[in-house]
DNA sequence: AAGTGGTCTAGACCACTTT
DNA sequence: AAGTGGTCTAGACCACTTC
């Protein structure tokens, strides 16, 4: 099964063992100056990612073993291994020695803290209580459309909720989601669902968040925030504006969180 | 050569190969629950880290090639490679194809943005101007001592400064450093030094920050902050309390930054 | 005992940089 | 041409989990 890489551009083979010339995917070509090679393991990684995205292997499920994937793609186990190593580093899959490799899911305490960075100043993190304030469909304002890569006026789902820790309202959150991706999303469904919202998105709407980018600022509590968080107007609050992405770096959520940081803090590790 | 791992002992040999000891796995056991073995590449990684810490290879310098290290440690190149892979992932070294592997340094734009997360809302990041307000030696307050793993009352260096972007004061920062590690640190040295403070610490005091943990809150501008940042008292500001660590996870800096987020934001990527 | 991921080796060749 | 990191292979064995 293939050994070196010179030549051998292959045929029905899903990957390009060859090197110089054409081959799978790759970009431009056509006399281009840079054929934009990608290493074999990157191509394998892309193929696996495709299977994840298409739902061939669903969150929580076991994916085929390294040996099987190697045989399927006609490459060595080491190459598959390196591809999966990167996917594991990006939290798309989780390896478990002796058991296999599983598709990551938001239905886990582990994945939980990746996206909720607010920690109590003392004690261990609790599961917040969740109160839905409002759910509606609307046309995307220009700013929302821009960040979600939609056209201004496209349908979006708007959600407003308050999260409390030990009975103390702490987070006021607004979300905007592309209407097309979240058609059946209703207030009832949100209220009855227990657990992290990303788990609901993943299970019920097939949209899995894999990466996010946040911009954080300090703001003053306006009348609304003051009311929902039970603080005086003008109280300093932390504002986190998040854009979340799914496979293919597609933006699929805009979230604006207002955090009361009197007894909590936003935890961040620089490494 | 050499194949198994397990155990730790050996003689003049820097790593523990050999020792094909008793039967695999279980063995008598009963007593020792965990022999605390570590894979060969982890041991190599530890040895390389030691050389970095001891200054055998200084920031910015080239470390020996993979082939040479493999020969020195009497392991295969692949094993050295895996060790260096992890060090590169932790930003302790940087690989450059065709040239070699270099010790990371803070004297680089690249390392710069790892620890300064405040970005302008529009436009590209600028180099801030730096104004030293105060430098003094003092005894560590209880809280500072606790976070720096010192004894209350131990000597610390205290620094207060303001950083401005395009002439606008934006960051008010206080630092506490262990007195023993920063003996010759004076206001003059700080003022005359151009570039990131971590570069000075690294070059002049041999202390390299490799990791940090931040807790972020929203606060109200008090009289002092209002004065230095040229805002009204009560203005909401972002407060980032950072503890930085050097090799061996030793805490060596406490930093409390007050950020004006009117035209800047704290950028954070969740992945 | 069989299957899975994890470690280690040895050798080949590729891509990039410098001499 | 020589040296360095980067990719790929093939095979061996280890550690963990399940049957």
XYZ file of C-alpha atoms (C1' of nucleotides) in Angstrom:
580
model
C 0.000 0.000 0.000
C 1.858 2.889 -1.255
C 5.157 3.701 0.154
C 7.070 6.663 -0.927
C 5.519 9.670 -2.359
C 7.108 10.420 -5.587
C 4.658 10.070 -8.374
C 1.753 7.851 -8.069
C -0.978 10.354 -8.356
C -3.399 7.559 -7.996
C -6.850 7.213 -9.286
C -9.875 6.304 -7.299
C -7.739 6.931 -4.342
C -9.296 9.525 -2.082
C -5.993 11.119 -1.289
C -3.067 12.262 -3.286
C -0.067 10.225 -2.502
C 1.662 11.863 -5.294
C 3.385 15.026 -4.614
C 4.224 17.488 -7.254
C 1.273 17.493 -9.558
C -2.400 17.625 -9.136
C -4.045 15.506 -6.606
C -6.875 15.902 -4.287
C -8.405 19.121 -3.336
C -5.758 21.678 -3.193
C -6.494 24.999 -4.557
C -5.775 26.921 -7.610
C -3.452 24.873 -9.665
C -3.779 25.738 -13.289
C -0.256 26.804 -13.812
C -0.311 28.476 -10.505
C 2.991 29.384 -8.977
C 2.244 27.569 -5.767
C 0.365 24.303 -6.071
C -0.474 24.682 -2.424
C 0.421 21.207 -1.378
C -0.937 19.866 1.718
C 0.582 17.002 3.620
C -1.198 13.696 3.437
C -2.236 13.839 7.056
C -3.890 17.199 6.458
C -5.924 15.699 3.655
C -6.914 12.822 5.911
C -7.827 15.316 8.576
C -10.021 17.167 6.109
C -11.751 13.951 5.102
C -12.434 13.017 8.706
C -13.710 16.511 9.432
C -16.050 16.135 6.482
C -17.480 12.967 7.968
C -17.946 14.755 11.270
C -19.677 17.664 9.603
C -21.928 15.477 7.497
C -23.063 13.609 10.568
C -21.682 10.272 9.438
C -20.383 9.988 12.989
C -22.527 11.862 15.488
C -21.496 13.622 18.696
C -20.736 11.122 21.432
C -20.282 8.259 18.991
C -17.216 6.170 18.353
C -15.418 6.754 15.097
C -13.649 3.938 13.240
C -10.356 2.804 14.667
C -7.068 4.148 13.398
C -6.321 0.839 11.755
C -9.615 0.843 9.911
C -9.279 4.432 8.784
C -5.746 3.743 7.610
C -6.990 0.880 5.521
C -9.918 2.887 4.215
C -7.732 5.802 3.128
C -4.863 3.590 2.037
C -2.304 5.287 4.217
C -0.295 4.170 7.204
C -1.688 4.194 10.697
C 0.851 6.820 11.685
C -0.575 9.233 9.171
C -4.125 8.730 10.384
C -2.808 9.123 13.900
C -1.285 12.482 13.180
C -4.532 13.666 11.592
C -6.541 12.588 14.630
C -3.962 14.132 16.940
C -4.765 17.522 15.501
C -8.497 16.963 15.637
C -8.145 16.009 19.286
C -6.077 19.141 19.943
C -8.903 21.183 18.421
C -11.427 19.403 20.605
C -13.325 17.937 17.684
C -12.735 14.413 18.939
C -11.613 12.799 22.178
C -9.281 9.851 22.444
C -9.628 7.198 25.114
C -6.957 4.613 25.419
C -8.248 1.108 25.020
C -11.693 2.262 23.923
C -11.347 4.346 20.830
C -11.858 7.855 19.518
C -15.175 9.611 20.153
C -16.813 12.579 18.546
C -16.844 15.454 21.017
C -20.164 16.577 22.408
C -21.430 19.473 24.483
C -23.276 16.985 26.684
C -20.336 16.764 29.013
C -19.103 18.665 32.007
C -15.768 18.844 30.276
C -16.934 20.747 27.194
C -19.020 22.876 29.492
C -16.318 25.056 30.905
C -14.769 25.731 27.564
C -17.470 28.233 26.746
C -18.648 29.399 30.153
C -15.716 31.210 31.674
C -17.462 32.843 34.590
C -16.269 31.338 37.859
C -17.287 32.013 41.447
C -14.635 33.919 43.422
C -14.823 31.179 46.021
C -16.015 27.631 45.969
C -16.684 25.329 43.055
C -18.726 26.203 39.968
C -22.400 25.357 40.110
C -24.894 24.642 37.402
C -26.788 27.885 36.803
C -30.553 28.171 36.834
C -31.931 29.377 33.594
C -34.845 31.759 33.024
C -36.017 32.498 29.522
C -37.212 36.078 29.190
C -38.055 36.228 25.541
C -37.872 34.260 22.329
C -38.882 35.693 18.987
C -38.182 35.731 15.320
C -37.099 38.948 13.742
C -35.203 40.439 10.846
C -31.478 40.746 11.423
C -30.324 44.278 12.185
C -27.350 45.362 10.092
C -24.812 44.735 12.839
C -26.120 41.259 13.609
C -26.271 40.369 9.928
C -22.703 41.497 9.438
C -21.335 39.399 12.277
C -23.334 36.319 11.288
C -22.514 36.690 7.629
C -26.164 37.120 6.696
C -27.956 39.693 4.623
C -29.484 42.544 6.517
C -33.123 41.654 7.058
C -32.634 37.891 6.966
C -34.604 35.969 9.563
C -32.934 35.399 12.919
C -34.058 33.888 16.190
C -33.650 36.193 19.153
C -33.357 34.876 22.692
C -33.085 36.735 25.947
C -32.468 34.978 29.225
C -31.128 35.394 32.743
C -28.896 32.896 34.481
C -28.627 32.702 38.246
C -26.174 31.071 40.606
C -27.587 30.014 43.953
C -30.572 32.202 43.328
C -28.562 35.300 42.499
C -29.148 36.657 38.966
C -25.676 36.956 37.465
C -25.815 36.759 33.691
C -28.123 38.590 31.318
C -27.742 37.187 27.864
C -29.052 37.933 24.393
C -28.559 35.609 21.445
C -29.098 35.875 17.729
C -29.179 32.733 15.606
C -29.642 32.280 11.851
C -33.326 31.561 11.299
C -32.672 28.955 8.641
C -30.620 26.762 10.945
C -32.962 26.965 13.933
C -36.411 26.627 12.478
C -38.162 24.748 15.238
C -36.649 26.666 18.105
C -39.379 27.792 20.472
C -39.545 29.165 23.985
C -41.126 25.939 25.205
C -38.357 23.821 23.808
C -35.813 26.090 25.481
C -37.576 26.108 28.808
C -38.121 22.377 29.021
C -34.563 21.586 27.985
C -32.184 20.999 30.844
C -28.483 21.407 30.361
C -26.278 23.640 28.290
C -27.855 25.421 25.359
C -25.095 24.227 23.075
C -26.187 20.686 23.854
C -29.672 21.507 22.602
C -28.308 23.141 19.466
C -26.181 20.088 18.818
C -28.831 17.449 19.439
C -31.933 19.106 18.062
C -30.602 21.305 15.318
C -27.457 19.537 14.225
C -25.346 22.606 14.723
C -22.229 22.116 16.770
C -20.186 25.083 18.008
C -16.502 24.357 17.827
C -14.847 27.719 18.263
C -15.717 31.204 19.433
C -14.257 34.672 19.548
C -15.072 37.105 22.341
C -14.632 40.814 22.795
C -14.889 41.929 26.395
C -15.634 45.363 27.776
C -16.722 47.063 30.963
C -20.086 48.783 30.774
C -22.582 50.553 33.012
C -25.819 48.872 33.977
C -28.669 50.449 32.059
C -32.256 50.289 33.266
C -32.854 46.860 31.755
C -29.714 45.242 33.036
C -30.237 46.796 36.445
C -33.691 45.294 36.626
C -32.804 41.784 35.530
C -29.611 41.539 37.545
C -31.106 43.266 40.543
C -28.465 45.970 40.847
C -28.464 49.753 40.778
C -28.283 51.543 37.481
C -24.708 52.482 36.744
C -23.234 49.401 38.361
C -20.141 48.326 36.415
C -20.771 45.121 34.490
C -18.726 42.991 32.195
C -19.927 42.751 28.613
C -18.825 39.814 26.458
C -19.765 39.790 22.809
C -19.237 36.370 21.315
C -19.372 35.036 17.788
C -19.402 31.242 17.609
C -18.402 29.144 14.650
C -19.215 25.669 13.463
C -17.380 23.474 10.965
C -15.819 25.379 8.142
C -15.475 28.490 10.266
C -19.061 29.399 9.598
C -20.471 31.926 12.072
C -23.709 30.575 13.552
C -24.289 32.466 16.765
C -23.988 35.964 18.112
C -24.214 36.245 21.851
C -24.049 39.283 24.063
C -23.594 38.486 27.712
C -23.746 40.949 30.591
C -22.007 39.555 33.650
C -22.309 40.740 37.204
C -18.792 40.346 38.566
C -19.377 41.180 42.203
C -18.860 37.581 43.310
C -17.707 36.017 40.065
C -14.905 36.613 37.609
C -14.089 35.798 34.021
C -11.295 33.261 34.103
C -8.729 33.234 31.339
C -5.497 31.350 31.005
C -2.813 32.741 28.738
C -0.591 30.023 27.460
C 17.957 0.659 20.810
C 16.305 0.335 24.028
C 12.709 -0.301 24.038
C 10.656 -0.450 27.149
C 10.159 2.297 29.622
C 8.866 1.797 33.077
C 10.912 2.391 36.113
C 13.253 5.139 36.746
C 16.703 4.572 37.856
C 19.601 4.068 35.592
C 23.058 5.197 36.176
C 24.966 7.802 34.311
C 22.444 7.522 31.599
C 20.282 10.568 31.425
C 17.218 8.598 30.528
C 15.821 5.339 31.594
C 15.698 3.073 28.644
C 16.554 -0.436 29.160
C 15.278 -2.127 32.169
C 13.210 -4.665 30.384
C 12.306 -5.685 33.873
C 9.911 -8.142 35.156
C 6.898 -9.242 33.341
C 4.792 -6.728 31.679
C 2.034 -4.941 33.374
C 0.643 -6.145 36.579
C 3.436 -8.088 38.073
C 3.452 -8.644 41.737
C 2.303 -5.206 42.411
C 0.229 -5.334 45.503
C 2.440 -2.773 47.084
C 3.296 -0.117 44.538
C 0.096 1.228 43.122
C 1.696 3.568 40.634
C 5.336 3.229 39.654
C 5.026 6.740 38.306
C 6.523 5.930 34.996
C 6.524 8.367 32.175
C 7.005 7.829 28.475
C 10.503 8.301 27.146
C 9.586 11.410 25.205
C 8.281 13.018 28.385
C 11.590 12.393 30.060
C 13.391 13.905 27.093
C 11.040 16.861 27.239
C 11.865 17.334 30.910
C 15.584 17.224 30.190
C 15.278 19.806 27.430
C 13.143 22.013 29.665
C 15.856 21.776 32.292
C 18.434 23.039 29.812
C 16.129 25.908 28.925
C 15.595 26.786 32.555
C 19.275 26.599 33.422
C 20.112 28.962 30.609
C 22.217 26.452 28.703
C 20.328 27.687 25.650
C 19.216 31.290 25.992
C 16.118 32.989 24.583
C 16.489 33.595 20.869
C 19.263 31.041 20.494
C 19.325 27.894 18.422
C 19.118 24.629 20.289
C 20.900 21.480 19.061
C 19.334 19.707 16.118
C 16.979 16.810 16.579
C 19.602 14.439 15.288
C 22.165 15.669 17.771
C 19.773 15.540 20.689
C 18.738 12.052 19.684
C 22.336 10.970 19.714
C 23.016 12.745 23.001
C 20.076 11.122 24.745
C 20.506 7.824 22.973
C 16.982 7.711 21.639
C 15.523 7.881 18.173
C 14.938 11.143 16.389
C 11.220 10.501 16.441
C 11.199 10.508 20.205
C 13.105 13.780 20.402
C 10.735 15.139 17.813
C 7.684 14.344 19.876
C 9.244 15.996 22.923
C 10.024 19.151 20.965
C 6.554 19.083 19.417
C 5.063 19.546 22.855
C 7.530 22.243 23.835
C 6.629 24.094 20.651
C 2.931 23.723 21.424
C 3.589 25.307 24.817
C 5.482 28.141 23.180
C 8.745 27.332 24.920
C 10.524 26.885 21.604
C 9.837 27.766 17.986
C 10.591 25.541 15.038
C 11.704 26.905 11.699
C 11.985 24.544 8.826
C 15.441 24.422 7.321
C 16.967 26.499 10.110
C 16.406 24.739 13.375
C 14.625 25.091 16.689
C 14.960 28.329 18.643
C 14.314 29.201 22.246
C 11.279 31.468 22.428
C 11.807 35.053 23.462
C 9.608 37.990 24.390
C 11.633 40.167 22.044
C 9.249 39.453 19.229
C 6.024 40.901 17.985
C 4.679 37.381 17.976
C 5.087 36.717 21.688
C 3.828 40.208 22.298
C 0.173 39.629 21.693
C 0.076 36.511 23.785
C 0.083 38.575 26.957
C -1.413 41.885 25.851
C -4.962 41.128 24.856
C -6.293 44.663 24.646
C -7.100 45.516 21.031
C -8.374 48.708 19.437
C -12.004 48.453 18.340
C -10.902 49.610 14.904
C -7.603 49.610 13.138
C -4.427 47.719 13.869
C -2.751 47.448 17.267
C -0.106 50.054 18.018
C 2.853 49.987 20.319
C 1.780 51.762 23.516
C 3.681 54.605 25.112
C 4.811 53.818 28.589
C 4.921 56.138 31.580
C 6.374 54.928 34.847
C 4.541 56.415 37.818
C 6.304 54.765 40.672
C 8.859 52.101 41.504
C 9.626 51.057 45.033
C 10.584 48.190 47.250
C 8.208 47.137 49.957
C 7.137 44.248 52.112
C 4.585 41.971 50.530
C 1.041 42.430 51.820
C -0.635 39.175 52.775
C -2.636 38.909 49.572
C 0.373 39.549 47.339
C 2.488 37.100 49.301
C -0.145 34.426 48.993
C -0.464 34.753 45.230
C 3.304 34.874 44.681
C 3.942 32.023 47.064
C 6.038 34.209 49.356
C 5.939 34.795 53.064
C 3.986 37.790 54.192
C 6.496 40.589 54.656
C 9.022 39.308 52.125
C 10.558 41.955 49.916
C 8.777 42.748 46.672
C 9.284 45.297 43.940
C 6.237 47.437 43.266
C 5.716 49.166 39.940
C 2.953 51.483 38.837
C 2.642 52.718 35.290
C 0.268 54.083 32.691
C 0.188 52.973 29.080
C -1.261 55.142 26.327
C -2.338 54.464 22.788
C -2.032 57.403 20.397
C -1.712 59.719 23.354
C -4.801 58.418 25.136
C -4.141 56.900 28.572
C -5.741 53.469 28.447
C -4.083 51.115 30.904
C -3.230 51.704 34.541
C -1.102 48.900 35.803
C 0.389 47.824 39.114
C 2.946 45.036 39.402
C 4.441 43.109 42.289
C 7.610 41.092 41.726
C 9.601 38.929 44.140
C 12.425 41.101 45.460
C 14.969 38.319 45.338
C 14.552 37.786 41.615
C 14.585 41.455 40.631
C 17.328 42.991 42.721
C 18.672 45.610 40.320
C 15.316 46.751 39.053
C 15.134 50.550 39.202
C 12.886 53.223 37.801
C 15.687 54.400 35.511
C 16.190 50.987 34.040
C 12.474 50.714 33.400
C 12.198 54.141 31.854
C 15.150 53.808 29.522
C 14.128 50.366 28.369
C 12.137 50.303 25.183
C 9.935 47.359 24.372
C 7.838 44.936 26.326
C 8.527 44.654 30.032
C 8.707 40.893 29.761
C 11.642 41.380 27.402
C 13.475 43.314 30.090
C 12.702 40.700 32.707
C 13.965 38.000 30.391
C 17.180 39.738 29.287
C 18.230 41.502 32.444
C 16.900 39.289 35.179
C 16.833 35.865 33.595
C 13.195 35.363 34.414
C 11.020 34.256 31.540
C 7.230 34.258 31.831
C 5.764 31.263 30.085
C 2.203 31.111 31.303
C -0.314 33.308 33.059
C -3.730 33.114 34.639
C -6.108 36.070 34.636
C -9.261 36.903 36.539
C -11.289 39.661 34.928
C -13.907 41.884 36.492
C -15.748 45.114 35.847
C -15.044 47.882 38.346
C -15.794 51.556 38.918
C -13.073 54.149 38.430
C -11.913 55.384 41.813
C -10.228 58.750 42.260
C -6.796 57.419 41.320
C -7.872 55.539 38.239
C -10.009 58.472 37.143
C -7.020 60.771 37.364
C -4.525 58.593 35.524
C -6.914 57.480 32.814
C -8.485 60.892 32.467
C -12.044 59.783 32.977
C -14.802 60.621 35.425
C -14.980 58.808 38.717
C -17.405 55.914 38.451
C -16.586 55.166 34.841
C -16.799 51.400 34.290
C -13.365 49.885 33.784
C -12.093 46.422 33.182
C -9.880 44.960 35.891
C -7.532 42.084 35.031
C -5.599 40.435 37.815
C -2.834 38.287 36.436
C -0.460 35.824 38.011
C 2.427 34.865 35.727
C 4.529 31.736 35.988
C 7.983 30.779 34.877
C 9.518 27.322 34.451
C 8.310 24.802 36.954
C 5.021 26.633 37.383
C 6.618 29.050 39.780
C 4.619 32.267 40.276
C 6.868 35.268 39.648
C 4.590 38.187 38.910
C 1.358 39.634 40.129
C -0.142 42.256 37.894
C -3.302 44.256 38.277
C -4.346 46.080 35.153
C -7.162 48.598 34.866
C -8.280 48.947 31.263
C -10.321 51.723 29.751
C -12.532 49.921 27.255
C -14.186 52.875 25.575
C -12.267 52.355 22.350
C -10.550 49.068 23.080
C -11.634 45.576 24.045
C -10.127 42.505 25.611
C -9.882 39.911 22.876
C -10.272 36.258 23.742
C -10.580 33.230 21.537
C -12.253 30.145 22.910
C -11.038 27.048 21.187
C -7.564 -13.162 23.923
C -8.658 -9.489 21.052
C -9.090 -4.717 19.994
C -7.895 0.166 20.696
C -5.005 3.991 21.423
C 0.058 5.156 22.985
C 5.076 4.748 22.517
C 9.366 3.805 20.123
C 12.321 2.742 16.435
C 14.737 2.925 11.838
C 14.878 4.415 7.509
C 13.346 6.930 3.465
C 12.332 11.028 1.196
C 10.549 16.022 0.900
C 10.871 21.145 1.633
C 13.422 24.869 3.123
C 17.703 27.421 4.304
C 22.449 28.254 4.133
C 27.086 27.396 2.383
C 25.937 20.025 -1.327
C 24.933 19.791 3.334
C 22.068 20.503 7.276
C 17.559 21.109 9.510
C 12.865 20.404 10.359
C 8.545 17.976 8.119
C 6.189 13.908 6.280
C 5.400 9.003 5.634
C 5.931 4.224 6.251
C 6.216 -0.450 8.536
C 6.649 -2.994 12.324
C 7.206 -3.914 17.222
C 5.658 -3.619 21.704
C 3.111 -1.401 25.793
C -1.112 0.049 28.432
C -5.879 -0.026 28.863
C -10.559 -1.852 28.078
C -13.728 -5.300 26.945
C -15.117 -9.934 26.003
